[in-house]
PDB file of C-alpha atoms in Angstrom:
ATOM      1  CA  MET Z 580      95.690 -85.673 222.275  1.00  0.00           C
ATOM      2  CA  LYS Z 581      96.797 -89.019 221.323  1.00  0.00           C
ATOM      3  CA  ARG Z 582     100.145 -90.721 222.249  1.00  0.00           C
ATOM      4  CA  ILE Z 583     101.786 -93.291 219.997  1.00  0.00           C
ATOM      5  CA  SER Z 584     104.113 -96.063 221.422  1.00  0.00           C
ATOM      6  CA  SER Z 585     106.529 -98.109 219.252  1.00  0.00           C
ATOM      7  CA  GLY Z 586     107.729-100.573 222.232  1.00  0.00           C
ATOM      8  CA  GLY Z 587     110.950 -99.218 221.966  1.00  0.00           C
ATOM      9  CA  GLU Z 588     113.199-100.161 224.969  1.00  0.00           C
ATOM     10  CA  PHE Z 589     113.740 -96.524 225.870  1.00  0.00           C
ATOM     11  CA  GLU Z 590     110.303 -95.438 225.927  1.00  0.00           C
ATOM     12  CA  LYS Z 591     109.451 -96.989 229.429  1.00  0.00           C
ATOM     13  CA  LYS Z 592     113.004 -96.701 230.698  1.00  0.00           C
ATOM     14  CA  ILE Z 593     113.121 -92.894 229.958  1.00  0.00           C
ATOM     15  CA  GLY Z 594     109.449 -91.864 230.290  1.00  0.00           C
ATOM     16  CA  TYR Z 595     108.440 -91.033 226.543  1.00  0.00           C
ATOM     17  CA  CYS Z 596     106.471 -92.227 223.464  1.00  0.00           C
ATOM     18  CA  ARG Z 597     107.286 -92.485 219.705  1.00  0.00           C
ATOM     19  CA  ALA Z 598     104.833 -89.536 218.641  1.00  0.00           C
ATOM     20  CA  VAL Z 599     102.330 -87.325 219.999  1.00  0.00           C
ATOM     21  CA  VAL Z 600      99.369 -85.998 218.257  1.00  0.00           C
ATOM     22  CA  ALA Z 601      98.178 -82.469 219.337  1.00  0.00           C
ATOM     23  CA  GLY Z 602      97.195 -79.291 218.108  1.00  0.00           C
ATOM     24  CA  GLY Z 603      96.743 -80.321 214.449  1.00  0.00           C
ATOM     25  CA  PHE Z 604     100.297 -81.797 214.559  1.00  0.00           C
ATOM     26  CA  VAL Z 605     102.118 -85.031 215.025  1.00  0.00           C
ATOM     27  CA  HIS Z 606     105.357 -84.725 216.802  1.00  0.00           C
ATOM     28  CA  VAL Z 607     107.505 -87.622 216.474  1.00  0.00           C
ATOM     29  CA  ALA Z 608     110.369 -88.010 218.961  1.00  0.00           C
ATOM     30  CA  GLY Z 609     114.175 -88.416 217.984  1.00  0.00           C
ATOM     31  CA  THR Z 610     114.470 -91.826 216.236  1.00  0.00           C
ATOM     32  CA  VAL Z 611     117.495 -93.753 215.732  1.00  0.00           C
ATOM     33  CA  GLY Z 612     117.649 -96.944 213.433  1.00  0.00           C
ATOM     34  CA  GLN Z 613     119.543-100.178 213.529  1.00  0.00           C
ATOM     35  CA  GLY Z 614     122.386-100.947 211.181  1.00  0.00           C
ATOM     36  CA  ASP Z 615     126.188-101.047 210.834  1.00  0.00           C
ATOM     37  CA  ASP Z 616     126.662 -97.678 209.344  1.00  0.00           C
ATOM     38  CA  VAL Z 617     124.903 -94.060 209.088  1.00  0.00           C
ATOM     39  CA  VAL Z 618     123.037 -94.997 205.664  1.00  0.00           C
ATOM     40  CA  ALA Z 619     121.561 -98.224 207.260  1.00  0.00           C
ATOM     41  CA  GLN Z 620     120.593 -96.403 210.387  1.00  0.00           C
ATOM     42  CA  CYS Z 621     119.150 -93.541 208.495  1.00  0.00           C
ATOM     43  CA  HIS Z 622     116.885 -95.805 206.500  1.00  0.00           C
ATOM     44  CA  ASP Z 623     115.657 -97.659 209.419  1.00  0.00           C
ATOM     45  CA  ALA Z 624     115.155 -94.583 211.396  1.00  0.00           C
ATOM     46  CA  LEU Z 625     112.879 -93.151 208.462  1.00  0.00           C
ATOM     47  CA  ARG Z 626     111.059 -96.458 208.622  1.00  0.00           C
ATOM     48  CA  ILE Z 627     110.290 -96.122 212.023  1.00  0.00           C
ATOM     49  CA  ILE Z 628     109.189 -92.331 211.666  1.00  0.00           C
ATOM     50  CA  LYS Z 629     106.944 -93.418 208.479  1.00  0.00           C
ATOM     51  CA  GLU Z 630     105.108 -96.037 210.687  1.00  0.00           C
ATOM     52  CA  ALA Z 631     104.504 -93.666 213.790  1.00  0.00           C
ATOM     53  CA  LEU Z 632     103.127 -91.229 211.063  1.00  0.00           C
ATOM     54  CA  THR Z 633     100.883 -93.711 209.475  1.00  0.00           C
ATOM     55  CA  THR Z 634      99.670 -94.733 212.975  1.00  0.00           C
ATOM     56  CA  ALA Z 635      98.956 -91.099 213.426  1.00  0.00           C
ATOM     57  CA  GLY Z 636      97.004 -90.633 210.213  1.00  0.00           C
ATOM     58  CA  SER Z 637      99.792 -88.547 208.700  1.00  0.00           C
ATOM     59  CA  SER Z 638     102.483 -89.278 206.313  1.00  0.00           C
ATOM     60  CA  MET Z 639     106.051 -88.382 205.171  1.00  0.00           C
ATOM     61  CA  GLU Z 640     104.679 -85.666 202.768  1.00  0.00           C
ATOM     62  CA  LYS Z 641     102.861 -84.012 205.495  1.00  0.00           C
ATOM     63  CA  VAL Z 642     106.435 -83.522 207.449  1.00  0.00           C
ATOM     64  CA  VAL Z 643     106.963 -79.648 208.163  1.00  0.00           C
ATOM     65  CA  ARG Z 644     110.075 -79.680 210.009  1.00  0.00           C
ATOM     66  CA  VAL Z 645     113.004 -82.378 210.329  1.00  0.00           C
ATOM     67  CA  THR Z 646     116.068 -82.288 212.691  1.00  0.00           C
ATOM     68  CA  TYR Z 647     119.047 -84.683 212.098  1.00  0.00           C
ATOM     69  CA  MET Z 648     121.477 -85.010 214.828  1.00  0.00           C
ATOM     70  CA  LEU Z 649     124.930 -86.801 214.197  1.00  0.00           C
ATOM     71  CA  PRO Z 650     127.853 -87.189 216.552  1.00  0.00           C
ATOM     72  CA  ASP Z 651     130.005 -86.511 213.208  1.00  0.00           C
ATOM     73  CA  ARG Z 652     128.817 -84.067 210.817  1.00  0.00           C
ATOM     74  CA  MET Z 653     130.931 -85.489 208.074  1.00  0.00           C
ATOM     75  CA  GLU Z 654     128.619 -88.701 207.933  1.00  0.00           C
ATOM     76  CA  PHE Z 655     125.550 -86.383 206.989  1.00  0.00           C
ATOM     77  CA  GLU Z 656     126.575 -86.409 203.117  1.00  0.00           C
ATOM     78  CA  PRO Z 657     126.228 -90.225 202.604  1.00  0.00           C
ATOM     79  CA  CYS Z 658     122.592 -89.714 203.599  1.00  0.00           C
ATOM     80  CA  HIS Z 659     121.858 -86.767 201.396  1.00  0.00           C
ATOM     81  CA  ALA Z 660     120.319 -89.255 198.584  1.00  0.00           C
ATOM     82  CA  ILE Z 661     118.185 -90.867 201.187  1.00  0.00           C
ATOM     83  CA  LEU Z 662     116.605 -87.841 202.321  1.00  0.00           C
ATOM     84  CA  ALA Z 663     116.076 -86.212 199.128  1.00  0.00           C
ATOM     85  CA  GLU Z 664     114.361 -89.280 197.923  1.00  0.00           C
ATOM     86  CA  THR Z 665     112.416 -89.207 201.131  1.00  0.00           C
ATOM     87  CA  PHE Z 666     111.511 -85.627 201.297  1.00  0.00           C
ATOM     88  CA  GLY Z 667     112.431 -84.328 197.674  1.00  0.00           C
ATOM     89  CA  ASP Z 668     108.994 -83.349 196.508  1.00  0.00           C
ATOM     90  CA  HIS Z 669     107.660 -82.295 199.843  1.00  0.00           C
ATOM     91  CA  PRO Z 670     110.839 -80.550 201.425  1.00  0.00           C
ATOM     92  CA  PRO Z 671     110.341 -79.695 205.132  1.00  0.00           C
ATOM     93  CA  ALA Z 672     112.243 -77.080 207.033  1.00  0.00           C
ATOM     94  CA  ALA Z 673     115.423 -78.741 208.236  1.00  0.00           C
ATOM     95  CA  THR Z 674     118.327 -78.440 210.869  1.00  0.00           C
ATOM     96  CA  MET Z 675     121.378 -80.473 211.192  1.00  0.00           C
ATOM     97  CA  ILE Z 676     123.002 -80.664 214.751  1.00  0.00           C
ATOM     98  CA  GLU Z 677     126.489 -82.218 215.556  1.00  0.00           C
ATOM     99  CA  CYS Z 678     126.201 -83.583 218.968  1.00  0.00           C
ATOM    100  CA  GLY Z 679     126.793 -86.576 221.197  1.00  0.00           C
ATOM    101  CA  LEU Z 680     123.953 -89.412 220.984  1.00  0.00           C
ATOM    102  CA  ILE Z 681     122.547 -91.767 223.674  1.00  0.00           C
ATOM    103  CA  ASP Z 682     125.002 -94.691 222.664  1.00  0.00           C
ATOM    104  CA  PRO Z 683     128.261 -94.468 220.616  1.00  0.00           C
ATOM    105  CA  LYS Z 684     126.829 -97.170 218.074  1.00  0.00           C
ATOM    106  CA  PHE Z 685     124.021 -94.781 216.900  1.00  0.00           C
ATOM    107  CA  ARG Z 686     125.232 -92.321 213.795  1.00  0.00           C
ATOM    108  CA  ILE Z 687     122.022 -90.406 213.415  1.00  0.00           C
ATOM    109  CA  GLU Z 688     119.042 -89.603 215.090  1.00  0.00           C
ATOM    110  CA  ILE Z 689     116.052 -88.007 213.131  1.00  0.00           C
ATOM    111  CA  GLU Z 690     113.005 -85.953 214.820  1.00  0.00           C
ATOM    112  CA  VAL Z 691     110.111 -84.721 212.637  1.00  0.00           C
ATOM    113  CA  THR Z 692     106.981 -82.708 212.955  1.00  0.00           C
ATOM    114  CA  ALA Z 693     104.129 -83.391 210.425  1.00  0.00           C
ATOM    115  CA  VAL Z 694     100.558 -81.915 209.655  1.00  0.00           C
ATOM    116  CA  ALA Z 695      98.069 -84.155 211.333  1.00  0.00           C
TER     117      ALA Z 695
END
């Protein structure tokens, strides 16, 4: 098993790491990004996830499952084009959940599982 830290403020505070490589898979924790709106945050979250996958020896093309969490499901549609560009040729199984996030400033959180 290999644990990958991104140095994010919540990792030590809550007790988790950005990703864990185990059992032939890379499990990337729920990831939020920075930005003024859901689109900017979606781009940034995907950037962070891509870095974690690269560090683990995987890639976005190897993502088999993705979960999107948003406090307002109406904000999901502006992200569709970004997600189609990211996963379009290699679509994973996907779920979108409307729920509260750890801080109201966050508009989307993304969690993925990829083949190692």
